[in-house]
Coordinates of C-alpha atoms in Angstrom, one line a residue:
X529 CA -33.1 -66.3 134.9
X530 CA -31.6 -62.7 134.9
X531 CA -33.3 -61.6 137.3
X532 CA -32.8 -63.8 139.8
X533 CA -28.6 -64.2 139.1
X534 CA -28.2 -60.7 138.8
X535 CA -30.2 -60.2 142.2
X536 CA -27.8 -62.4 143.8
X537 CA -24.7 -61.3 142.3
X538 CA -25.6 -57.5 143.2
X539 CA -26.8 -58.2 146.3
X540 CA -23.6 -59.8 147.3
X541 CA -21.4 -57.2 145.9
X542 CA -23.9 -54.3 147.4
X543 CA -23.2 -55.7 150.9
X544 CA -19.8 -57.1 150.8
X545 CA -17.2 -56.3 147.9
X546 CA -14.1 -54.4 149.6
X547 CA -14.3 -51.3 147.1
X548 CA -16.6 -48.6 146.2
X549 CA -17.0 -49.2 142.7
X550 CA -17.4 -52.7 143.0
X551 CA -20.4 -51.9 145.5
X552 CA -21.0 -49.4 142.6
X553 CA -21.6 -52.7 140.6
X554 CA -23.8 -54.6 142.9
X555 CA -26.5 -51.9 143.5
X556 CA -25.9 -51.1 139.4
X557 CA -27.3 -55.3 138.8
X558 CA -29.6 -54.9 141.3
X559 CA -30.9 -51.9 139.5
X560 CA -31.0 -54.0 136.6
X561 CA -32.5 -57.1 138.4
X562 CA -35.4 -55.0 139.1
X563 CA -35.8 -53.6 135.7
X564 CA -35.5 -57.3 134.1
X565 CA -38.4 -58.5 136.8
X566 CA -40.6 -55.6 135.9
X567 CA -39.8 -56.5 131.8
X568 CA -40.6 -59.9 132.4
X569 CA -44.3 -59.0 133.7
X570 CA -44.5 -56.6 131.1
X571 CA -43.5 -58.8 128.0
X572 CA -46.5 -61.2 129.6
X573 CA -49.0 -57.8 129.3
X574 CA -47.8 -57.0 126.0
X575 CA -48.0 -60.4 124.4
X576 CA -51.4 -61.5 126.1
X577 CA -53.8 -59.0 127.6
X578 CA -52.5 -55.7 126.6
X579 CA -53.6 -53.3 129.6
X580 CA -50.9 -51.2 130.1
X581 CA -50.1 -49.1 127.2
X582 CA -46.4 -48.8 127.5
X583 CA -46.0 -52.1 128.5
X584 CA -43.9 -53.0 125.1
X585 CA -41.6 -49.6 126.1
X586 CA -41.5 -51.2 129.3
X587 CA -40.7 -54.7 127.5
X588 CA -37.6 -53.4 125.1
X589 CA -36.0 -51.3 127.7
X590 CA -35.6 -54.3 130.0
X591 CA -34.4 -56.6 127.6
X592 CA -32.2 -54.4 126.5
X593 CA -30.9 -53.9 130.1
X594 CA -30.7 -57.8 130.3
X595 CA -28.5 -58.1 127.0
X596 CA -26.5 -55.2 128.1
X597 CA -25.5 -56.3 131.0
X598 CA -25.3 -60.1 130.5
X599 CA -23.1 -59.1 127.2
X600 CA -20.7 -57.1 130.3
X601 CA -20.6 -60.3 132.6
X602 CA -19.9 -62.9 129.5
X603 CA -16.7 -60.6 128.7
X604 CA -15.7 -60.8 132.5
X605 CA -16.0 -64.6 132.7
X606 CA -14.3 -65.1 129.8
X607 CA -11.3 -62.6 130.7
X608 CA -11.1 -63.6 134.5
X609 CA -13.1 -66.8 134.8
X610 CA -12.0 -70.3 135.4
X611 CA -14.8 -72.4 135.0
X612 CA -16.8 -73.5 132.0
X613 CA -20.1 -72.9 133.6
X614 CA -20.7 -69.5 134.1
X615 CA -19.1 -68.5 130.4
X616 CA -21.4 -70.4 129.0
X617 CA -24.6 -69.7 131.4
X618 CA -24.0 -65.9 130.7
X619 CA -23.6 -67.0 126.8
X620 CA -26.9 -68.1 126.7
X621 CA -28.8 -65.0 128.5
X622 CA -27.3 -62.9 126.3
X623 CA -28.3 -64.7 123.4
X624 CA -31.5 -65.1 124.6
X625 CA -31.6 -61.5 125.7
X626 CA -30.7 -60.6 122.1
X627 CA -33.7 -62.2 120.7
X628 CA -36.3 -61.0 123.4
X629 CA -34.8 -57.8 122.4
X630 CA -35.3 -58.7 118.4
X631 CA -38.8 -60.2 119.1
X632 CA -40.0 -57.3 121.0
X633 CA -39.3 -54.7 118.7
X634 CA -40.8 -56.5 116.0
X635 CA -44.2 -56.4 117.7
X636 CA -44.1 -52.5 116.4
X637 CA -43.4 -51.0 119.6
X638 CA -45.5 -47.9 120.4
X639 CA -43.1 -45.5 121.8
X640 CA -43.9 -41.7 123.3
X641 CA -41.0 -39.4 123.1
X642 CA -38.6 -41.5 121.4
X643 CA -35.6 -38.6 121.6
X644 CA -36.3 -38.8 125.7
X645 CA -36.4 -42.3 125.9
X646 CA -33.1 -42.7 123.4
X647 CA -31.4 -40.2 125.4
X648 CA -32.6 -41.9 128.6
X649 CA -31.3 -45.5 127.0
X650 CA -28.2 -44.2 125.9
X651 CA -27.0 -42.6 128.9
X652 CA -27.7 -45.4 131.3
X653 CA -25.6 -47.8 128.3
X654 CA -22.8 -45.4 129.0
X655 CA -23.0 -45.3 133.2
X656 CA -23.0 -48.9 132.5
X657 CA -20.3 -49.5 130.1
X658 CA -18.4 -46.3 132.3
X659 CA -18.5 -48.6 135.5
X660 CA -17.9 -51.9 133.9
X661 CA -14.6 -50.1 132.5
X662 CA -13.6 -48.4 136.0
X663 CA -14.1 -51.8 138.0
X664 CA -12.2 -54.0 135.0
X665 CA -9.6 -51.4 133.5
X666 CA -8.4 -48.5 135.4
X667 CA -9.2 -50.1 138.9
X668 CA -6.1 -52.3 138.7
X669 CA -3.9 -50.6 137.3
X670 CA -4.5 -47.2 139.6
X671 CA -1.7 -45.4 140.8
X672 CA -0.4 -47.9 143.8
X673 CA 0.0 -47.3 147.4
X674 CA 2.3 -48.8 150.0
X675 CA 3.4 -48.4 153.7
X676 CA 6.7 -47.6 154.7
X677 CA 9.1 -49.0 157.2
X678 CA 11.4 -47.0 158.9
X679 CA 14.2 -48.9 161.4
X680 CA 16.1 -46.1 164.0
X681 CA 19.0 -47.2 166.5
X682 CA 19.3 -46.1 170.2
X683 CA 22.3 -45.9 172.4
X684 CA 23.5 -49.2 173.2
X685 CA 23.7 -50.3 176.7
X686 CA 26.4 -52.1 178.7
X687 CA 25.9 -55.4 180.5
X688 CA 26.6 -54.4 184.4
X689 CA 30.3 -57.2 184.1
X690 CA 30.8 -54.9 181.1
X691 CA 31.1 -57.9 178.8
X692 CA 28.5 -57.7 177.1
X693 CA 26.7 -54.8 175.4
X694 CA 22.6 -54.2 173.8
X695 CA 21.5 -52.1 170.6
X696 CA 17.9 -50.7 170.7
X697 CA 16.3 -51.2 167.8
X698 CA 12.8 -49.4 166.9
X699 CA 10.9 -50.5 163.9
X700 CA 7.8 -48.6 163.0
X701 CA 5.4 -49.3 159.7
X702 CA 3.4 -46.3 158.8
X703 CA 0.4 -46.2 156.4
X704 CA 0.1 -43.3 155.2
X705 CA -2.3 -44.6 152.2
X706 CA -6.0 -44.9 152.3
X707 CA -6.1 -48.4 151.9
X708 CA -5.6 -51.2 154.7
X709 CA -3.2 -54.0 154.5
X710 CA -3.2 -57.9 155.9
X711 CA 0.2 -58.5 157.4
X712 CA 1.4 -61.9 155.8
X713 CA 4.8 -62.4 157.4
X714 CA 7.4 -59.9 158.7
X715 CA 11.1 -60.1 159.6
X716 CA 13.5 -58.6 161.2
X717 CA 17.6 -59.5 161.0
X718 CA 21.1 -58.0 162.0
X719 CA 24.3 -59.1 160.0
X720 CA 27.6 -59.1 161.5
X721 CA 30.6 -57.7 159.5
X722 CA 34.5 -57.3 159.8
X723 CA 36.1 -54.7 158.0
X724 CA 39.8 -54.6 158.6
X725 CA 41.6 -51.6 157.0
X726 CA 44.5 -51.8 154.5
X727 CA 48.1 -50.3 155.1
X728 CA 47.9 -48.9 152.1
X729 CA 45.7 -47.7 149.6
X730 CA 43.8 -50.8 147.4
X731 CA 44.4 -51.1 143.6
X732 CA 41.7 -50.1 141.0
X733 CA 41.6 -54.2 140.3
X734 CA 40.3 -54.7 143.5
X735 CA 37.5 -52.4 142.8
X736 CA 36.8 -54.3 140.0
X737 CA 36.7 -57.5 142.2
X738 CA 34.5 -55.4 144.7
X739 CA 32.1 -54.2 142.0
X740 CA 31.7 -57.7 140.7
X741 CA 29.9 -58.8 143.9
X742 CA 27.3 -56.4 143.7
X743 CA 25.5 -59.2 141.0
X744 CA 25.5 -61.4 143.3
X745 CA 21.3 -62.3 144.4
X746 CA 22.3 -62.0 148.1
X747 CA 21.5 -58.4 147.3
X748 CA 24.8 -57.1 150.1
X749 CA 26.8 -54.3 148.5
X750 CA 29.9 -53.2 149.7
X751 CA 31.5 -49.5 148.7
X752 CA 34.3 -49.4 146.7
X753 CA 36.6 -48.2 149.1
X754 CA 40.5 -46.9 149.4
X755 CA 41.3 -48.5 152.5
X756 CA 38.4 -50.6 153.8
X757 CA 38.3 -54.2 153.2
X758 CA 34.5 -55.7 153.5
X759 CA 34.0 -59.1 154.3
X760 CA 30.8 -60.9 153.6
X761 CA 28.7 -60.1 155.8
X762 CA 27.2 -62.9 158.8
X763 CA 23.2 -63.3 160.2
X764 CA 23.9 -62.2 164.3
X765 CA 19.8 -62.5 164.9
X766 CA 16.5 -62.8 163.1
X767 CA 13.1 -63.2 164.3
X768 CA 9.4 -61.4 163.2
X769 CA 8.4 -58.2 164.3
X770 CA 4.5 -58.6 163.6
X771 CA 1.8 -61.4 164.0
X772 CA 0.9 -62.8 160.8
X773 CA -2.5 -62.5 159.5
X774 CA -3.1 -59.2 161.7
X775 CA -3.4 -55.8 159.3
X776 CA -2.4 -52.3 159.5
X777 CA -5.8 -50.0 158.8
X778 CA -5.5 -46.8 156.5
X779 CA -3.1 -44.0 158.1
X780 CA -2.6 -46.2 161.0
X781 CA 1.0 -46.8 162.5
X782 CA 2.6 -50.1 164.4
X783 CA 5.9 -49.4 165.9
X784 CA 8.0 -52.0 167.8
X785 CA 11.3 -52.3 169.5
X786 CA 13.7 -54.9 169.5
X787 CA 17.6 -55.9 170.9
X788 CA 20.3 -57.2 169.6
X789 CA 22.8 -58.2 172.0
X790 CA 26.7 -58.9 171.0
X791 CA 29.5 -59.8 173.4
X792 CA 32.5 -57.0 173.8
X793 CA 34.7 -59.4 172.0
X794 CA 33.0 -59.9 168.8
X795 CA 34.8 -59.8 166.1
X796 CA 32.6 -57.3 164.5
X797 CA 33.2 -54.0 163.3
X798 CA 30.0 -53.1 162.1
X799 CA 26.3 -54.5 162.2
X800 CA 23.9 -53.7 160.1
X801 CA 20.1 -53.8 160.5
X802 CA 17.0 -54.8 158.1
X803 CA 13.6 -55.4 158.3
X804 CA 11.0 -56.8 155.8
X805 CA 7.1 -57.2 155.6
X806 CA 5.1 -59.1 152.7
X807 CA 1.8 -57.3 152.5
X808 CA -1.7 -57.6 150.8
X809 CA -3.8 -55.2 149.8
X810 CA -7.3 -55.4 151.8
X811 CA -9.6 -54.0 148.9
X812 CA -7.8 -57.0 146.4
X813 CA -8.4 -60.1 148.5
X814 CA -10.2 -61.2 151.7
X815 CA -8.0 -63.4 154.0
X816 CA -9.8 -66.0 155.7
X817 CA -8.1 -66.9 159.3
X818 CA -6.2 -68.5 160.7
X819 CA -2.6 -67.8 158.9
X820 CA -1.4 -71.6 159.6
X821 CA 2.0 -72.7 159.8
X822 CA 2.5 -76.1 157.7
X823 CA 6.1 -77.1 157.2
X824 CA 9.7 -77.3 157.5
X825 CA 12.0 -77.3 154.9
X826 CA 14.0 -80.0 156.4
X827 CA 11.5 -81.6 157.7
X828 CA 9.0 -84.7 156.2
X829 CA 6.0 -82.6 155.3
X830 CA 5.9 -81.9 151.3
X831 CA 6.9 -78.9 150.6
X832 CA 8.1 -77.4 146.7
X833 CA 11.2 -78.2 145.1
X834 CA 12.9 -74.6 145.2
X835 CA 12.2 -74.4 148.3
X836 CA 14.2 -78.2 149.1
X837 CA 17.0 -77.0 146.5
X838 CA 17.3 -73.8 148.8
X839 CA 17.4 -75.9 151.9
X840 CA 20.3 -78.6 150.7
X841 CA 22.2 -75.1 149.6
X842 CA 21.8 -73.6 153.2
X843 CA 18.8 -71.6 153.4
X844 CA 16.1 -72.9 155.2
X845 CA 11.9 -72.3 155.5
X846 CA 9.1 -72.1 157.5
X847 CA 6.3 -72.2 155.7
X848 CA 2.4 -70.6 156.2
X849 CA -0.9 -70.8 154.3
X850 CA -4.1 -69.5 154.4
X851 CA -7.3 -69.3 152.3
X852 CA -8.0 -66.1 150.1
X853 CA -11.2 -64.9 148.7
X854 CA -12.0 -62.2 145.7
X855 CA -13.0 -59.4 146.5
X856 CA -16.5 -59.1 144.7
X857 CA -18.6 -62.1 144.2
X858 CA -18.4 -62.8 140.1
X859 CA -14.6 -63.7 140.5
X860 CA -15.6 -65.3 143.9
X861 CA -18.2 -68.0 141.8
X862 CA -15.7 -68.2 138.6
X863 CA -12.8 -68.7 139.8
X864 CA -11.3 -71.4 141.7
X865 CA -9.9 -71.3 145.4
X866 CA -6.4 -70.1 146.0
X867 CA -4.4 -70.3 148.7
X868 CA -1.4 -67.8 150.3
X869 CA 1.5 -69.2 150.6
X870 CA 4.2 -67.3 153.0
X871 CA 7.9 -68.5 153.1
X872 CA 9.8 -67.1 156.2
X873 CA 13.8 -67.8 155.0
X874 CA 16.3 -67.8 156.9
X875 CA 20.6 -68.8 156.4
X876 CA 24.1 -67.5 157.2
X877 CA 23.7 -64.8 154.4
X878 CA 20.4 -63.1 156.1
X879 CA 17.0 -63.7 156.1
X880 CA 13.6 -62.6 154.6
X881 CA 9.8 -63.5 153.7
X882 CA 8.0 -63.5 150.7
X883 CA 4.3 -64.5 149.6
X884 CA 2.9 -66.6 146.5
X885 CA -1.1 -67.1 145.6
X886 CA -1.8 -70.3 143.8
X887 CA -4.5 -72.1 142.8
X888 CA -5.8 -74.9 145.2
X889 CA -3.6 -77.9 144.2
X890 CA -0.9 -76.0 143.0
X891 CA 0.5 -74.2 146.3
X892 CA 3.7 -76.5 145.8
X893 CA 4.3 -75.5 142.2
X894 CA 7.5 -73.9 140.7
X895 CA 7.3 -70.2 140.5
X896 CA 6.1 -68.6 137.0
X897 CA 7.8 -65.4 136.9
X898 CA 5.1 -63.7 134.4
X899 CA 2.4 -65.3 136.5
X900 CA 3.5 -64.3 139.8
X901 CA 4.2 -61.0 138.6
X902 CA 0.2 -60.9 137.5
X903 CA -0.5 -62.4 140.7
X904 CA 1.1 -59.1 142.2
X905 CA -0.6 -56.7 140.5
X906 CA -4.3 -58.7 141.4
X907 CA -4.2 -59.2 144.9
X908 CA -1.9 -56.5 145.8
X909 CA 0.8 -58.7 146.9
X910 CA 4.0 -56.1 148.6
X911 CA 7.0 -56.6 149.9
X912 CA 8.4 -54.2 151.8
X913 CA 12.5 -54.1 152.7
X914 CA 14.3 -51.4 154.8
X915 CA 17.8 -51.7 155.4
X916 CA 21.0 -51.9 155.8
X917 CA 20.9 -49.6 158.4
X918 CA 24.6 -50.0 159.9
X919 CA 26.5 -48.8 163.2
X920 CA 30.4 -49.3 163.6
X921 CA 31.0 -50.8 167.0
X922 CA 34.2 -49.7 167.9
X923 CA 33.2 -46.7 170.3
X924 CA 31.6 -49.5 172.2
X925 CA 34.0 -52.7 171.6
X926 CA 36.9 -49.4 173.5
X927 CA 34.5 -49.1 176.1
X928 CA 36.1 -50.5 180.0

């Protein structure tokens, strides 16, 4: 029974899991696989017909092989495993593997060289136990990597009756990492905002008043200023910048351009520019196509309660989901299927897009913000936010 799960297990993660230590793993139970197949025929040559002398060394390495590494997989079902099933499967190889291990050295195994074959036993135990710890304890919590998104202005550009005017804006994500990223939603807004100056200079009470805003979760700061006087700021345009479900490869670059167009009598003085992409790590999580759109927020399809709360309060949803899949094939068999969840937001005050994973069933659920900030750090879950990037508009609102 080792044999054969281990086989598949490692041949699964030889050939598919997205990093190399986890293909590490696979050819590692592979590896194993073998050695348990060859114990097996040996145990039957050392307890029946006896015609290979070392068949007993032979015997007690493999078992111990098949308890070390069952002992490995029963810790990793029971930290990361959802299902009853394979706990308890890899709970009884390893106590069976125990006893073969028990029962085979009691039958006064003859062994040649026992310093070479401790020494040989002892360091695979520790390549072993020295992957199982890389793939389980420093791999997700390694130093983190991230693009970057970087949003540049260029000249703005009359309309030919002069009474309307266009701002150029370029929008580039670089990757600079050495890991690839799914693209789960990106989006791109301008805010609109007067700033009328005061005859005189404003009292250190109103800088209070000004400071006090900066708690507020619509995340717009104003600077405490002498003579300006900030309103709040008002959405002009948003719209995505990227297809969903499309990625951005290691040290690869996407750049994009888009306008914002304003009539010459807004009553703007400045606009401001932001831009916004919820990524996922490609070596943390497989996304299985197609990135589906599924609901309004104001429309008759269910959707979560925040999300309605949100709506009646004036920001509104689209909503996207798509499948996910581990990334090696143990949490792939123990843990139940999850789904991605993308929310593309939108109101007066701005707009942006964020991503949940739930399990399947639960995609509607409240957030858990200790669970969603595990869910991060598993599947690689980033959101990226560049902005404000602001231009005053007087120089063009003078033009004639």
């Amino acid at each position: 029974m080792t044999t054969l799960l281990l086989a598949q297990i490692g041949l699964l993660d030889f050939a598919q899991d997205l990093t190399f230590a986890g293909r590490l793993t696979g050819a590692v139970l592979l590896v194993v696989s073998f050695t348990t197949l060859v114990a097996a025929a040996a145990v039957l040559d050392h307890c029946i017909r006896q015609s290979f002398p070392y068949s007993g060394l032979v015997a007690l390495i493999g078992t111990f092989a098949a308890l070390l590494t069952n002992a490995m997989l029963l810790a990793q079902t029971v930290k990361d495993g959802e299902t009853v099933a394979y706990p308890t499967l890899f709970g009884a190889l390893t106590a069976g593997s125990a006893y073969a291990v028990v029962a085979v050295w009691r039958t006064s195994v003859v062994i040649p060289a026992p310093k070479r074959v401790a020494a040989a036993v002892i360091v695979s135990s520790v390549i072993a136990i020295a992957n199982f710890g890389y793939q389980n304890l420093y791999q997700p919590y390694q130093r983190q990597t991230q693009p970057l998104i970087t949003v540049s202005m260029g000249k703005p550009v009359l309309s030919q009756d002069r009474t309307a005017f266009a701002v150029p804006v370029d929008i580039t994500l670089q990757n600079h990492g050495d890991v690839g990223f799914y693209v789960l939603g990106t989006e791109f807004h301008a805010m609109g905002k007067q700033v009328p100056l005061s005859a005189k200079d404003r009292l250190r009470q109103q800088w209070r008043t000004d400071a006090e805003q900066w708690s507020n979760p619509s995340g717009e700061v104003n600077p405490l200023s002498r003579r300006e006087i900030h309103q709040p700021g008002e959405l002009v345009e948003a719209k995505p910048w990227m297809q969903y479900g499309t990625w951005v490869e290691s040290n690869d670059t996407y750049a994009t351009r888009v306008v914002v167009q304003l009539p010459m009598n807004t009553p703007y003085d400045q606009v401001a520019f932001y831009a916004t992409a919820s990524l996922a790590r490609k070596d943390r999580l497989v996304l299985q196509p197609p990135l589906n759109f599924v609901a309004y927020s104001w429309g008759r399809e269910k959707v979560p309660g925040w999300v309605k709360k949100q709506q009646k309060s004036g920001t509104d949803s689209l909503i996207y989901r798509a499948r996910v899949h581990e990334n090696n094939a143990l949490d792939e068999r123990t843990r139940k299927p999850r789904f991605v969840t993308v929310y593309w937001q939108f109101g007066t005050h701005g707009a942006y897009v964020h991503s949940s994973i739930r399990r399947k069933g639960e995609e509607n659920r409240d957030p858990n913000p200790k669970e969603d900030l595990e869910v991060l750090s598993r599947y690689g879950l980033i959101d990226l936010i560049t902005g404000p990037v602001e231009r005053t508009l007087w120089d063009i609102k003078s033009r004639r």
